[in-house]
Short mmCIF file of C-alpha atoms in Angstrom, two decimals:
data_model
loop_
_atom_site.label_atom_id
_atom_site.label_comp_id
_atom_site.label_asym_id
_atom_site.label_seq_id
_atom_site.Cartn_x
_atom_site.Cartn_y
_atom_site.Cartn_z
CA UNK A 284 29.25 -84.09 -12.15
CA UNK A 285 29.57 -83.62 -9.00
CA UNK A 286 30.73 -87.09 -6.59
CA UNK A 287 30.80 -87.40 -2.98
CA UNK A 288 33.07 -90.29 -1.40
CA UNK A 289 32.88 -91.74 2.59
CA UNK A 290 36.12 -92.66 3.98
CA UNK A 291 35.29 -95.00 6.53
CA UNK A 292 38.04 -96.53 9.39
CA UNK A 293 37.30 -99.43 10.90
CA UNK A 294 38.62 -101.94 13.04
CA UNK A 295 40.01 -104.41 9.97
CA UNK A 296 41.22 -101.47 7.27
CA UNK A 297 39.54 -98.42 5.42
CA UNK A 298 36.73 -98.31 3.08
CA UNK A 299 35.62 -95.88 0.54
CA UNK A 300 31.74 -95.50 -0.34
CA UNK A 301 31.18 -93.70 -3.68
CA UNK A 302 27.96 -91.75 -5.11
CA UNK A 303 26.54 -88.86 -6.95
CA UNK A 304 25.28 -85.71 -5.81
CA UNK A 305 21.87 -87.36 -4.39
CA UNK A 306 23.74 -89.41 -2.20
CA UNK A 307 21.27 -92.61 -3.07
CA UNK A 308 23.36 -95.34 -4.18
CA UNK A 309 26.58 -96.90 -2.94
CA UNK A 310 29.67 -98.81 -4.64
CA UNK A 311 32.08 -99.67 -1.60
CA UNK A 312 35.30 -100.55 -1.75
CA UNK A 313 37.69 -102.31 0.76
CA UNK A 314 39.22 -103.34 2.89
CA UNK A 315 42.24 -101.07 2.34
CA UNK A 316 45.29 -100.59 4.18
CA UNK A 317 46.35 -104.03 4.47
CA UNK A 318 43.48 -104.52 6.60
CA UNK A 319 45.27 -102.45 9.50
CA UNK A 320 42.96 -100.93 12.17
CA UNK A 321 42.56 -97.08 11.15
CA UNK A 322 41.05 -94.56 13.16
CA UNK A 323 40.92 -91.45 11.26
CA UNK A 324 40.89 -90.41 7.65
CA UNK A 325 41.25 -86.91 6.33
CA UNK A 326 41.93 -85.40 2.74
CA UNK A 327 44.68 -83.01 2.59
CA UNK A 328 44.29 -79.22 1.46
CA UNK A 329 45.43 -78.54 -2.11
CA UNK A 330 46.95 -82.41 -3.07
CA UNK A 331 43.68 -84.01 -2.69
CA UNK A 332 45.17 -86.75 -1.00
CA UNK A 333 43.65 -89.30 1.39
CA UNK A 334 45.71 -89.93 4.89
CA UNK A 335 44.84 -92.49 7.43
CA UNK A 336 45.60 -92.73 10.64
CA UNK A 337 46.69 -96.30 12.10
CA UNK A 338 48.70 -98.84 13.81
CA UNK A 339 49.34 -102.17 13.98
CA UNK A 340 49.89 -104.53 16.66
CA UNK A 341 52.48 -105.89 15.04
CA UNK A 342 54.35 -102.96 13.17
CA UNK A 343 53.15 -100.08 15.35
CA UNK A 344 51.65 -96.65 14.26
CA UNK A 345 51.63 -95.90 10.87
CA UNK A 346 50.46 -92.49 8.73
CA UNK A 347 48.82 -94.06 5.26
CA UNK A 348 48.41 -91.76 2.12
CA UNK A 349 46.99 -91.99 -1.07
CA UNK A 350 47.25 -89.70 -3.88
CA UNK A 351 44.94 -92.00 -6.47
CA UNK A 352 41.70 -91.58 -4.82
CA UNK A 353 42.39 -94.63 -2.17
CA UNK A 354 43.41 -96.71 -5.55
CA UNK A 355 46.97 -97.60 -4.30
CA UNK A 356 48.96 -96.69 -0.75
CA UNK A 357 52.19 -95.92 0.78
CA UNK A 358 52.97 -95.47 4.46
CA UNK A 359 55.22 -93.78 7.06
CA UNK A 360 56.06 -94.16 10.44
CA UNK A 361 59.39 -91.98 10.11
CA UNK A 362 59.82 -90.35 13.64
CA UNK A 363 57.23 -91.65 15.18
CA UNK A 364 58.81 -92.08 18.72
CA UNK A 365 59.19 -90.68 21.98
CA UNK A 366 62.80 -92.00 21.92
CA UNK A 367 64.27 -95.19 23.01
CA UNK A 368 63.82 -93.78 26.58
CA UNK A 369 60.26 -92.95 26.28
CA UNK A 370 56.93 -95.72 26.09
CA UNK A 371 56.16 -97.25 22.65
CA UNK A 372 53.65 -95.64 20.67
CA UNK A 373 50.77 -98.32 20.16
CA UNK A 374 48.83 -96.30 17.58
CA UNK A 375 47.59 -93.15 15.72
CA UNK A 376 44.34 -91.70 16.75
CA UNK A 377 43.88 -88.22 14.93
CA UNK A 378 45.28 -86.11 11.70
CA UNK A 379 44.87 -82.85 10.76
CA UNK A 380 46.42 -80.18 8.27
CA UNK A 381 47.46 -76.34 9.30
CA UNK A 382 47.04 -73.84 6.96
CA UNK A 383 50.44 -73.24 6.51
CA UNK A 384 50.76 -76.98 5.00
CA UNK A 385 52.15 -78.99 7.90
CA UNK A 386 50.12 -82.13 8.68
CA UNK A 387 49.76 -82.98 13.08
CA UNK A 388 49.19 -86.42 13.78
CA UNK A 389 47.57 -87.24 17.80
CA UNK A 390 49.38 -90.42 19.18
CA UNK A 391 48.55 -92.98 21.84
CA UNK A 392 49.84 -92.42 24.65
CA UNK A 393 49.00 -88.92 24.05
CA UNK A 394 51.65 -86.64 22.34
CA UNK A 395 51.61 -84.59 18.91
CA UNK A 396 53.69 -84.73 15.98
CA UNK A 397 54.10 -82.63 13.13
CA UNK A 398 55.36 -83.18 9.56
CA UNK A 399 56.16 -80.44 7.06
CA UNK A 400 57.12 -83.53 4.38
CA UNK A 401 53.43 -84.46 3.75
CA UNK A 402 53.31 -87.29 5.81
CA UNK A 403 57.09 -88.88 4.92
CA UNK A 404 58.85 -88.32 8.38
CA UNK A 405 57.34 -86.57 11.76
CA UNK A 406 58.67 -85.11 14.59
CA UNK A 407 57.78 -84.45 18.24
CA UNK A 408 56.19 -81.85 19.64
CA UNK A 409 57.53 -81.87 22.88
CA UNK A 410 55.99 -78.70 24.15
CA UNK A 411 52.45 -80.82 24.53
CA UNK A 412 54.56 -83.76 26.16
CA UNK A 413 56.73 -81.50 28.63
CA UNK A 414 53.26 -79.68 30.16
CA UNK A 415 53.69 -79.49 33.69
CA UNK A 416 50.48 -81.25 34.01
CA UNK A 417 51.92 -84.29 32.24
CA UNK A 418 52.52 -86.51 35.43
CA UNK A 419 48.78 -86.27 36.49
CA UNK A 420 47.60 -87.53 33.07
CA UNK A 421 45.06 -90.89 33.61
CA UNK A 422 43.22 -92.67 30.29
CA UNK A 423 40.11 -92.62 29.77
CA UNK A 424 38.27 -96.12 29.08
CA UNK A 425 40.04 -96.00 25.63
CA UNK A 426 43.10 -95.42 26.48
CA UNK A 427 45.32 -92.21 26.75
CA UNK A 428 44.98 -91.16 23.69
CA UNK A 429 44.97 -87.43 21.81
CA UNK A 430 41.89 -87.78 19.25
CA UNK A 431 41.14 -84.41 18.61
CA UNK A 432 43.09 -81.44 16.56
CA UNK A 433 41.60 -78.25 15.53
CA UNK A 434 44.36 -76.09 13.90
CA UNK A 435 43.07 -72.19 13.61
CA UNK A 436 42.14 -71.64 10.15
CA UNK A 437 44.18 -69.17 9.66
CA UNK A 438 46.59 -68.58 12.00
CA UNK A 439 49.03 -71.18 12.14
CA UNK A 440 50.36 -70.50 15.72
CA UNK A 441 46.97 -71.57 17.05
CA UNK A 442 46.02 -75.30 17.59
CA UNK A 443 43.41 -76.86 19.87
CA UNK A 444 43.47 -80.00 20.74
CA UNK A 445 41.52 -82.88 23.24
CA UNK A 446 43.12 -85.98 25.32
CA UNK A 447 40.95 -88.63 27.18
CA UNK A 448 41.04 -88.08 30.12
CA UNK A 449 42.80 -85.10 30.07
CA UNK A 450 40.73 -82.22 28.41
CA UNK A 451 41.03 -79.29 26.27
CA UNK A 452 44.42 -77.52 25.41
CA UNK A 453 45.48 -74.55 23.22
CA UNK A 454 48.62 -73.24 21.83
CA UNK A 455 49.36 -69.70 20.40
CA UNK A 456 52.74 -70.08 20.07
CA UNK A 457 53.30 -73.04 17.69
CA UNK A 458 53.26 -75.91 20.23
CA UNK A 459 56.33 -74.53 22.05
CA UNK A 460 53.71 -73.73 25.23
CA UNK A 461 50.16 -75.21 25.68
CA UNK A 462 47.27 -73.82 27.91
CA UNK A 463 44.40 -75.77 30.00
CA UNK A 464 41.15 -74.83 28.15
CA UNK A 465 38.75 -76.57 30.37
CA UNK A 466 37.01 -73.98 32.82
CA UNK A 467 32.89 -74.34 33.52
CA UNK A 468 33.32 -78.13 32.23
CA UNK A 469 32.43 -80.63 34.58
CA UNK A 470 34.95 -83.91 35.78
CA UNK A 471 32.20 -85.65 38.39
CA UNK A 472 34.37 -88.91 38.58
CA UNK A 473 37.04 -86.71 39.87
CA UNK A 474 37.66 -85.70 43.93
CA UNK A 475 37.31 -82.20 42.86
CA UNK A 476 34.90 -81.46 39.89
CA UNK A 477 36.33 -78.95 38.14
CA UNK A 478 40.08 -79.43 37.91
CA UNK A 479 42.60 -77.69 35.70
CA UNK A 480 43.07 -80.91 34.12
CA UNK A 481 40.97 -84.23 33.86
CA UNK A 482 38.22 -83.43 31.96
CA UNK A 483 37.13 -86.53 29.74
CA UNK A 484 36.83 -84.48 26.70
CA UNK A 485 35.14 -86.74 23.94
CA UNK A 486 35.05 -84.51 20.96
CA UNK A 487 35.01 -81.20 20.02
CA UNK A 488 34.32 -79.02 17.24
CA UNK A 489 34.72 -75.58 15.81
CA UNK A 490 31.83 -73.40 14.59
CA UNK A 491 31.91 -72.38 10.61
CA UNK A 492 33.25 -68.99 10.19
CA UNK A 493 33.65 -68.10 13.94
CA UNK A 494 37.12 -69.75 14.98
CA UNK A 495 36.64 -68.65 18.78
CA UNK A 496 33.39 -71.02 18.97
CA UNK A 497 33.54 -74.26 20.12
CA UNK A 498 31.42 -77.09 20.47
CA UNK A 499 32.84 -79.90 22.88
CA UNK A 500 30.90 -83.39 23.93
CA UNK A 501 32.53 -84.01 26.88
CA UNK A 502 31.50 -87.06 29.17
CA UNK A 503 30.09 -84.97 31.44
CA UNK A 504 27.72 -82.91 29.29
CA UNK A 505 27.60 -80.86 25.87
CA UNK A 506 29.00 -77.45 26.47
CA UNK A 507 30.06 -73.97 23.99
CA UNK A 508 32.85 -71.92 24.41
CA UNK A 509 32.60 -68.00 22.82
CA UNK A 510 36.10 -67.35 23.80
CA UNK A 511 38.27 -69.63 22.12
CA UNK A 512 37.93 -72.76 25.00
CA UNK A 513 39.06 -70.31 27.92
CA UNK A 514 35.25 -70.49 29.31
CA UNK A 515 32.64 -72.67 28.47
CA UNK A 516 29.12 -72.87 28.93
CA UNK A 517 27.12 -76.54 29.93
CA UNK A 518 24.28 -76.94 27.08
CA UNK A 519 22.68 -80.57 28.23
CA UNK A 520 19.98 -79.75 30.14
CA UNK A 521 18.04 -77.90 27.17
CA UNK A 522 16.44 -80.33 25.98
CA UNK A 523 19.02 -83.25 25.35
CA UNK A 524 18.43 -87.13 27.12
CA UNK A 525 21.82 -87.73 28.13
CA UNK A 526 24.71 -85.74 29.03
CA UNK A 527 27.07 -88.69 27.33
CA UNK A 528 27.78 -89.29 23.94
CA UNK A 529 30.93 -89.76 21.51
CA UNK A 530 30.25 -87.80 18.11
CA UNK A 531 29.58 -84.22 17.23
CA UNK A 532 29.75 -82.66 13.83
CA UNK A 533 29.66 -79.18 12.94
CA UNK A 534 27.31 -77.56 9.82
CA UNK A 535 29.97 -76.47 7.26
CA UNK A 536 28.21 -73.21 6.67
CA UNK A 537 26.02 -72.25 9.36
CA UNK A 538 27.46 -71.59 13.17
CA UNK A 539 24.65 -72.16 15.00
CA UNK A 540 24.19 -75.81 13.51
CA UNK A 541 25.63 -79.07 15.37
CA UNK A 542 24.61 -82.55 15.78
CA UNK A 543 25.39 -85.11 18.29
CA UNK A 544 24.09 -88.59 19.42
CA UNK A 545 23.56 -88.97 22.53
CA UNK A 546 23.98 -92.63 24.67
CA UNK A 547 22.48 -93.54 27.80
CA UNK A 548 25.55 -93.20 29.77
CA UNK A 549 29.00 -94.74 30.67
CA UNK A 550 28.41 -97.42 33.23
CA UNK A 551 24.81 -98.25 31.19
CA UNK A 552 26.00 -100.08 28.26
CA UNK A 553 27.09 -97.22 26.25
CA UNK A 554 24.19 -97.53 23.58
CA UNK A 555 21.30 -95.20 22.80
CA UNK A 556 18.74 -94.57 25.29
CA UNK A 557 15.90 -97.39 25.42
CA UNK A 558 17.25 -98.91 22.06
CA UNK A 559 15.81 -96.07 20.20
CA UNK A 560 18.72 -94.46 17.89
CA UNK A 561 18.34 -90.80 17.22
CA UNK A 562 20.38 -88.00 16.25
CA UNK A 563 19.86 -84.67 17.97
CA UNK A 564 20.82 -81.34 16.08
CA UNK A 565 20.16 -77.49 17.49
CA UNK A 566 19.94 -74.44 15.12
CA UNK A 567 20.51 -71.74 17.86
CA UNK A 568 23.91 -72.58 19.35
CA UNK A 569 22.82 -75.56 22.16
CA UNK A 570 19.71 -73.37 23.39
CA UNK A 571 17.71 -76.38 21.64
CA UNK A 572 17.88 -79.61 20.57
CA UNK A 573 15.54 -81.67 18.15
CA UNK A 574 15.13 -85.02 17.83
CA UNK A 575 15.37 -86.82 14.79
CA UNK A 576 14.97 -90.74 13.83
CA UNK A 577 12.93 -91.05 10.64
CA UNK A 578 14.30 -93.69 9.02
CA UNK A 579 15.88 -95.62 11.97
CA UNK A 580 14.81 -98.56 13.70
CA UNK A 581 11.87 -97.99 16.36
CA UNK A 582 13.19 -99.93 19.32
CA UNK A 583 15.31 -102.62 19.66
CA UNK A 584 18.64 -101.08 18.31
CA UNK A 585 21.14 -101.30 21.04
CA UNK A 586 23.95 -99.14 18.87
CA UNK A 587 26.98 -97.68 19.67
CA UNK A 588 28.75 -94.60 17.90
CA UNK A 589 32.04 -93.83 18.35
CA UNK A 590 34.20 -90.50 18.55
CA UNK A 591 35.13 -89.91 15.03
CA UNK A 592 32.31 -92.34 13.54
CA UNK A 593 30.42 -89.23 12.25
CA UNK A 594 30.52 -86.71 9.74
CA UNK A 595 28.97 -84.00 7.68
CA UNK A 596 30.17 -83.21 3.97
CA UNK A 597 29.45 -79.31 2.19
CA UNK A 598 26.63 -80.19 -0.51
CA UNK A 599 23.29 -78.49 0.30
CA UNK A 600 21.45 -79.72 2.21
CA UNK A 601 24.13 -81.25 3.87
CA UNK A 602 24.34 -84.81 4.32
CA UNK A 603 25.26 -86.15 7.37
CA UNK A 604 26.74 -89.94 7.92
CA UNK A 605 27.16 -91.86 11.08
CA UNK A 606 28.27 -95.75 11.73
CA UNK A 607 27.63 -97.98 14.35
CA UNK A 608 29.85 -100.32 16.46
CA UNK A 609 28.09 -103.17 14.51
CA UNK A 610 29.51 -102.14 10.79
CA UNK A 611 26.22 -99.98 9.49
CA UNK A 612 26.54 -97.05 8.28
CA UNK A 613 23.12 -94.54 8.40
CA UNK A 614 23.33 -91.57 5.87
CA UNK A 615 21.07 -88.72 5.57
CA UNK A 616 20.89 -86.27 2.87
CA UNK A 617 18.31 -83.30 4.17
CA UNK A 618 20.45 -82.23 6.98
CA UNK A 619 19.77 -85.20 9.67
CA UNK A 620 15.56 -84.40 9.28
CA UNK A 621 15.42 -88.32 7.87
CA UNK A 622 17.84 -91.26 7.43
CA UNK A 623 18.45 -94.44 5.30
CA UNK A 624 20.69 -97.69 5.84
CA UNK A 625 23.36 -97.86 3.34
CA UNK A 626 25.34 -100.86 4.26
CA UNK A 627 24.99 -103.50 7.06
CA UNK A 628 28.16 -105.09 6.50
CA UNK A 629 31.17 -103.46 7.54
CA UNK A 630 33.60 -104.35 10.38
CA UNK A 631 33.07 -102.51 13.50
CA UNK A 632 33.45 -98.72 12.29
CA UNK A 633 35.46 -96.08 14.27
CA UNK A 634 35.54 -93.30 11.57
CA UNK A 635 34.33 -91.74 8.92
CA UNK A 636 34.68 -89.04 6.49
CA UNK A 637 32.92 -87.25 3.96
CA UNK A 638 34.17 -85.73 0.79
CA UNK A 639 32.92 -83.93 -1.83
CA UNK A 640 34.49 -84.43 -5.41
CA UNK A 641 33.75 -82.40 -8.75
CA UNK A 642 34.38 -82.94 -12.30
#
């Protein structure tokens, strides 16, 4: 039987949402984590195992794991430092796993850390840290934070990842040197607009199957890269109504497939345009978008969706999930064509997750 689970961060601790295959009803359960803020969940490769991403105001950043299915939790925040010299760490923003089994965990203020122990102790990788660009890093509105990491899926020398307001980098080389991957994308707030660094990179994804296409929402636009990030190309003005938005998700199967959801801008309120939520998806790489919102409220829904607060699991069709700001959480199982409320009541939601789980 097969069982799909949403691993949802939020301001005041994970939750887990449980169902079958159709993806109808909902058990939830919560809040976990000792009710610490969390801002990304993933499951690790081969284990199963859930890790959260976290910190506390009052103990600091934390990595949380789970090996029963979110049932019980241990956490580690073993080397996870830039040195008594160096500024505190206030939180962790991002996880990911290589394929060569490490985990990478992104850190505000931005930096990368690596643990080959499963999560029990990390260390720096001060390659990322020691870029000669470092001095002329600014935050974004969030903070400076590293949110992204997309590890190559197979080659474990090769890791992409984003910082706000920052941009784009790659390394081929393990993390011992890190490259600028941020030509053809625009930084208007900026004196120049197309700097080496100082993009405002907001999310970015990687195509299924095709490692050397990316997707990025960027605060400047919605842009594709063919080459791996060393050129992209701006996709906003075909047919999308904003160039700002937060969340992108990538179709687990097909490379042409992305959504996104767009908001009205960054000095507007930061909520969908007119109060009318939508998601936005194009089958043919960014040359199109369609609108979609069957399901959602007509007018009058001033919501907000964060970077990591949507995600697409692997069943088919695929079901895509997004939460709001305001603790709902919108699911839709035919691909994004129609959507349904599945809970109303969650703290304000930052992430979320889907898995799929079989008997």
């Amino acid at each position: 039987m097969t069982k799909t689970q949403l691993l949802v961060g939020t301001k005041k601790g994970a939750f887990i949402l449980e169902s079958d295959g159709a993806r109808r009803d909902w058990s939830v359960r919560g809040p976990l984590c000792e009710g610490w803020p969390i801002h990304d969940l993933i499951v690790e490769p081969g284990s199963g195992a859930i890790l959260a991403a976290g910190g506390s105001p009052w103990f600091g950043p934390a990595v949380w794991r789970s090996e029963d299915l979110g049932k019980t939790w241990t956490h580690s925040s073993a080397g996870l430092t830039y040195g008594d010299d160096g500024p505190a760490i206030k939180t962790v923003w991002s996880l990911a796993a290589t394929p060569d089994g490490a985990l990478l965990a992104g850190v505000e203020p931005a930096g990368l850390f690596r643990s080959t122990d499963r999560g029990a102790t990390w260390t720096h990788v001060e390659g990322l840290t020691n870029h000669p660009t470092r001095p002329t890093w600014q935050p974004g509105a969030g903070g400076l934070i590293l949110h992204t990491i997309i590890p190559h899926p197979t080659d474990s020398a090769r890791t992409w990842i984003g910082i706000s307001a920052v941009g784009v980098f790659e390394t081929r080389d393990g993390g011992v040197s890190w490259e600028p991957r941020n030509v053809g994308v625009r930084a208007d707030f900026m004196p120049d607009p197309h700097p080496i660094t100082g993009q405002c990179v907001h999310k970015f994804v990687m195509a299924a199957g095709e490692p050397e296409t990316l997707y990025q929402q960027n605060h400047c636009g919605v842009y594709r890269s063919d080459d791996g990030g060393v050129a992209w190309t701006e996709l906003t003005d075909n047919g999308l109504p904003s160039e700002f938005a937060f969340p992108m998700v990538a179709h687990p199967r097909d490379p042409n497939t992305v959504w996104v959801i767009p908001l009205n801008g960054a000095d507007k309120g930061r909520f969908v345009p007119d109060g009318k939520p939508a998601v936005w998806r194009t089958h043919d790489r960014g040359a199109s978008w369609i609108r979609a919102d069957e399901g959602l409220p007509p007018q009058d829904a001033f919501l907000t969706v964060l970077r990591e607060a949507m995600a697409r699991d692997t069943l088919d069709p695929v079901g895509i999930t997004f939460g709001t700001e305001t603790g709902q959480l919108w699911q839709s199982a035919d691909g994004g064509e129609s959507w349904r409320q599945i809970t109303d009541s969650l703290p304000e939601i930052w992430a979320v997750e889907a898995v799929v789980l079989g008997d």
